[in-house]
Structure formats: C-alpha cells, structure tokens
C-alpha atoms as a PDB file:
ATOM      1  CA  UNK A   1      -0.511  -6.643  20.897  1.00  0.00           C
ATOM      2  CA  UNK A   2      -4.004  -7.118  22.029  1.00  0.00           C
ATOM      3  CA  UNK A   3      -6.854  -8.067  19.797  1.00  0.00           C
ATOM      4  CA  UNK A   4      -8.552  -4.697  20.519  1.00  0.00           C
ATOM      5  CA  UNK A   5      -5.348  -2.536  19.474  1.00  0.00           C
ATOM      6  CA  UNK A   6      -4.966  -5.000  16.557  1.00  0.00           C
ATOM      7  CA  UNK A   7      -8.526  -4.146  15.235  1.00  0.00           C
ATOM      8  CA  UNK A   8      -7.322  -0.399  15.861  1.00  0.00           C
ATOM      9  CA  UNK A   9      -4.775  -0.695  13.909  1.00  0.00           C
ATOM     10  CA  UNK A  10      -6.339  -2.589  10.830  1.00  0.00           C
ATOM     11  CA  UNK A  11      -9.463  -0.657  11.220  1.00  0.00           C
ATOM     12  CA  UNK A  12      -8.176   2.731  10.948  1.00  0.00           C
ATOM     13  CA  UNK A  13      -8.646   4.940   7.782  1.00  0.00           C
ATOM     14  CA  UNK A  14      -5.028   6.868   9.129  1.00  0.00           C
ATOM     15  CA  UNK A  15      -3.680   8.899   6.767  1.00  0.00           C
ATOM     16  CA  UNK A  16      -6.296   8.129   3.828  1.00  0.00           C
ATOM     17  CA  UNK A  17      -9.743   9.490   2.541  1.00  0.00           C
ATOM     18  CA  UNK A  18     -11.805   7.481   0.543  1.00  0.00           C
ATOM     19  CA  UNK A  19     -14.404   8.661  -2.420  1.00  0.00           C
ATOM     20  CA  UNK A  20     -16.122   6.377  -4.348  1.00  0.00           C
ATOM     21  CA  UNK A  21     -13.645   6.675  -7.068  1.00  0.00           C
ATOM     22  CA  UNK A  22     -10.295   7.061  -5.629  1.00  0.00           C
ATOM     23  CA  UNK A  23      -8.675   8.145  -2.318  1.00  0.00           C
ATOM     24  CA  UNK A  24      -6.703  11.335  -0.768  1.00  0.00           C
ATOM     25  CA  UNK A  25      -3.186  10.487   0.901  1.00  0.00           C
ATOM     26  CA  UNK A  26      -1.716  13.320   3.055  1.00  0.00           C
ATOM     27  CA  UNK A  27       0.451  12.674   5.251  1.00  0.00           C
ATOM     28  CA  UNK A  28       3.248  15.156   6.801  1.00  0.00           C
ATOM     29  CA  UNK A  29       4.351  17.735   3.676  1.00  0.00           C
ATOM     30  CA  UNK A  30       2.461  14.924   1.145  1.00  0.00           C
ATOM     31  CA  UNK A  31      -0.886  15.242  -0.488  1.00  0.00           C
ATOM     32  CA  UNK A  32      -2.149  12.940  -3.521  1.00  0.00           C
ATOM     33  CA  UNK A  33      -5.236  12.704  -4.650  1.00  0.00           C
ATOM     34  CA  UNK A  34      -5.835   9.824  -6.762  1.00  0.00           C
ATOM     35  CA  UNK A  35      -8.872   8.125  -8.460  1.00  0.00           C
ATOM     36  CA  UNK A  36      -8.904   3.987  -8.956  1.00  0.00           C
ATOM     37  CA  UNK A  37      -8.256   4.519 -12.925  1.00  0.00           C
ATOM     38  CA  UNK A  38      -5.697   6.153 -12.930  1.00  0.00           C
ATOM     39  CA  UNK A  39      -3.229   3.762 -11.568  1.00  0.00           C
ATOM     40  CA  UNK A  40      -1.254   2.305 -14.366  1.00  0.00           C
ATOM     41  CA  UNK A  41       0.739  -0.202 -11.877  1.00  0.00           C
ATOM     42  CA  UNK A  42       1.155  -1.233  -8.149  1.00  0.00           C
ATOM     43  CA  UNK A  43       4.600  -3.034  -7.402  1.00  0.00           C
ATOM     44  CA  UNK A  44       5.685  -4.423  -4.329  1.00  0.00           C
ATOM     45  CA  UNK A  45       8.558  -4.305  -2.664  1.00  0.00           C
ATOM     46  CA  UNK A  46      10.567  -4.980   0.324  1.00  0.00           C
ATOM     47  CA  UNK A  47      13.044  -2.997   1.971  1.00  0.00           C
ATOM     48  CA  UNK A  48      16.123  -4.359   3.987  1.00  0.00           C
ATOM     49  CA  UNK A  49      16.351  -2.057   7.053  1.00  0.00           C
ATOM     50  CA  UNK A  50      18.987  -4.675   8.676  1.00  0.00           C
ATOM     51  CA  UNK A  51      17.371  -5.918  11.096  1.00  0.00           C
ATOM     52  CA  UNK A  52      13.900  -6.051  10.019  1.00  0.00           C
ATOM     53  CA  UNK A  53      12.155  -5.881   6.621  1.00  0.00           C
ATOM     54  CA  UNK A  54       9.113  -3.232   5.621  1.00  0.00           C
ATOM     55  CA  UNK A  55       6.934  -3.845   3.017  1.00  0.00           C
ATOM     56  CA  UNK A  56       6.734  -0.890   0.702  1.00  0.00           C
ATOM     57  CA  UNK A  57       4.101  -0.243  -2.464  1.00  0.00           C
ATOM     58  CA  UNK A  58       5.142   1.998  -5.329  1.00  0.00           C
ATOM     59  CA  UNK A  59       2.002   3.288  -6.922  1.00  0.00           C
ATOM     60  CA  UNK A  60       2.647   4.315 -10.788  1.00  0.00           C
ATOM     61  CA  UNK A  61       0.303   6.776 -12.697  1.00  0.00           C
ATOM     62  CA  UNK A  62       1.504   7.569 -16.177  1.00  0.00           C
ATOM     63  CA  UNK A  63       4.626   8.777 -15.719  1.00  0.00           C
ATOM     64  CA  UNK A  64       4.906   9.438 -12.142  1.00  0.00           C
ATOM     65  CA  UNK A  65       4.416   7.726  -8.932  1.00  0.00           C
ATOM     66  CA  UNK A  66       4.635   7.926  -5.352  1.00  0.00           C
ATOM     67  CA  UNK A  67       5.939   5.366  -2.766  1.00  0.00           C
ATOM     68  CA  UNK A  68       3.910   4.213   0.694  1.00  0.00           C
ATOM     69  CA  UNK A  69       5.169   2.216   3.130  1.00  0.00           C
ATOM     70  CA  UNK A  70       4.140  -0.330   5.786  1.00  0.00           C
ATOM     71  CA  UNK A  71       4.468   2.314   8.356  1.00  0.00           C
ATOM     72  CA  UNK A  72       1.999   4.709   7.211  1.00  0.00           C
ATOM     73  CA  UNK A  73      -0.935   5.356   9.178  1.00  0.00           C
ATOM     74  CA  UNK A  74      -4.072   3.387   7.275  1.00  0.00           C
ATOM     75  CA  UNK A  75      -1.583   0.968   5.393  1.00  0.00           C
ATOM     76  CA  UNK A  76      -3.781  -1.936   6.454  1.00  0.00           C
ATOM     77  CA  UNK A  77      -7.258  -0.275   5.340  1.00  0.00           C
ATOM     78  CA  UNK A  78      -5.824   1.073   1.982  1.00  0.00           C
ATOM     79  CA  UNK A  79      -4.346  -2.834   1.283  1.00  0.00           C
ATOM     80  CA  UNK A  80      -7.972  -4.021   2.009  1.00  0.00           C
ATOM     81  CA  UNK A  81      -9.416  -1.447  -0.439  1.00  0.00           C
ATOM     82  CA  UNK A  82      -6.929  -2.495  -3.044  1.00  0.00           C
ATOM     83  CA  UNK A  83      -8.041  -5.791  -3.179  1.00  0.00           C
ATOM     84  CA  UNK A  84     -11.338  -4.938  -3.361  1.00  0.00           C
ATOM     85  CA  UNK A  85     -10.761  -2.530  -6.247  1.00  0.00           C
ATOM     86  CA  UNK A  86      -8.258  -4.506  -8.430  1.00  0.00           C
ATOM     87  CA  UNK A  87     -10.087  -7.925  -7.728  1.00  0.00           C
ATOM     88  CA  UNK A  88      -6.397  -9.613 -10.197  1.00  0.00           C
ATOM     89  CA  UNK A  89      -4.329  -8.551  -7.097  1.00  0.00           C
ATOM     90  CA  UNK A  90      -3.660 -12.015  -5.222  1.00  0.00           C
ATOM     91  CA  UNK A  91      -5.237 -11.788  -2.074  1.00  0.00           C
ATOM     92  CA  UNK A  92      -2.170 -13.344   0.140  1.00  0.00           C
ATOM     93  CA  UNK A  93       0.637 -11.035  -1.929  1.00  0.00           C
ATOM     94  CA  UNK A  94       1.528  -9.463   1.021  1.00  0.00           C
ATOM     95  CA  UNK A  95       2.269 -12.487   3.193  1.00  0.00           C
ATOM     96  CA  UNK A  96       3.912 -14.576  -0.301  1.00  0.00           C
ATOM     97  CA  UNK A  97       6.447 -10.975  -0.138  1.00  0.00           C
ATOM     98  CA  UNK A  98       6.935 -11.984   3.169  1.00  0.00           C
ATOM     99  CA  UNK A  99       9.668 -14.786   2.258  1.00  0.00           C
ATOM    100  CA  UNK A 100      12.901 -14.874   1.967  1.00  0.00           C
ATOM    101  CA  UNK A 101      13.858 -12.537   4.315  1.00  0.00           C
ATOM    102  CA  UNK A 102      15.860  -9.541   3.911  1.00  0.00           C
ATOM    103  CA  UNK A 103      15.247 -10.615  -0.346  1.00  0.00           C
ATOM    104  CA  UNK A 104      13.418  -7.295  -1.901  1.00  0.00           C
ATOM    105  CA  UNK A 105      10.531  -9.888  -3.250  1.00  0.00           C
ATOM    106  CA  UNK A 106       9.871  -7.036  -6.435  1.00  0.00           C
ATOM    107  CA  UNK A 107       6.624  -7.976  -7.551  1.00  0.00           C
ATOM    108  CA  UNK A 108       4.191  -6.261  -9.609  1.00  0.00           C
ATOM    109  CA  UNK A 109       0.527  -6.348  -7.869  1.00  0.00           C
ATOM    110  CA  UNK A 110      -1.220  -4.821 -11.154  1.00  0.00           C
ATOM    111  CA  UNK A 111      -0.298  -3.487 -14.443  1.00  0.00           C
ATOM    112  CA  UNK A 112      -2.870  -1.839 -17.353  1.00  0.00           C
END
C-alpha cells in the first residue's frame, strides 16, 4: 500500500457522520445515531477468522449495543475520534489487542 492510499484510507469519514455531540453510522440495512454520552461502554475484541484476525468494537448504550468491525468503511477516523472523546481510552489499545494472535484480547476501552 502506498502512502497516498494509506492516508485515503485513514483519512476517510466512510460510513460515519460526525456532529458535535455524537456521530451517524449507516452502513448497508444499518443506521445508528448516537451522541458521545450515551455510550455506557466500548469493549474490544478480536475475532479469529483462521487465517487472519479482525479487530472488532462492541459499543454498549444502556441496554443495547451494536458491533463495528475493522472492515467498516471510516473504522480508522471513528478510532481517532474515540480517543479524542474518551481521553481514559489508552491511546495504543488497538496495537496492545494486537498480541497474541488468534487470542480474542476482550478488553474493555471505557466503562461509566
């Protein structure tokens, strides 16, 4: 990958909108909006797809939640904002995840 299609990647807003207090998330037959303070708890996760791991995020509001994955369009952006927005989220969580491999790493980013 080339440094130019790298920034593409990281630098595109994919599948989310951003307000100033929360984001939109629609992607295929999905649609969330959500604002910051809401979320009750992020956890982390990795999933074993055999030969290769993806990184997935459950995001918990109340009593319900919705899961986004590595793959999604915007992933990198929306991790960015994260960080930004719940400044207790370590800032290298997603490359500590990273090891062991093929080890589902459960760890909780944030919790009220």
């Amino acid at each position: 990958m080339t440094q130019e299609e790298s920034e593409n990647i990281t630098g595109e807003l994919g599948c989310f909108r951003y307000t100033e207090n929360g984001f939109n998330l629609v992607y295929r037959d999905f649609s969330k909006s959500l604002e910051w303070n809401e979320i009750t708890e992020i956890i982390a996760f990795k999933t074993d797809l055999l030969t290769n791991d993806r990184i997935d995020l459950q995001i918990v509001y109340g009593e319900k939640y919705f899961t986004i994955s590595e793959d999604l369009p915007g992933w990198h952006q929306f991790i960015l904002k994260l960080k930004n927005v719940f400044p207790t989220i370590s800032n290298t969580w997603d490359t500590d995840i990273m090891l062991p491999a093929f080890a589902e790493n459960k760890t909780i980013l944030y919790t009220t």
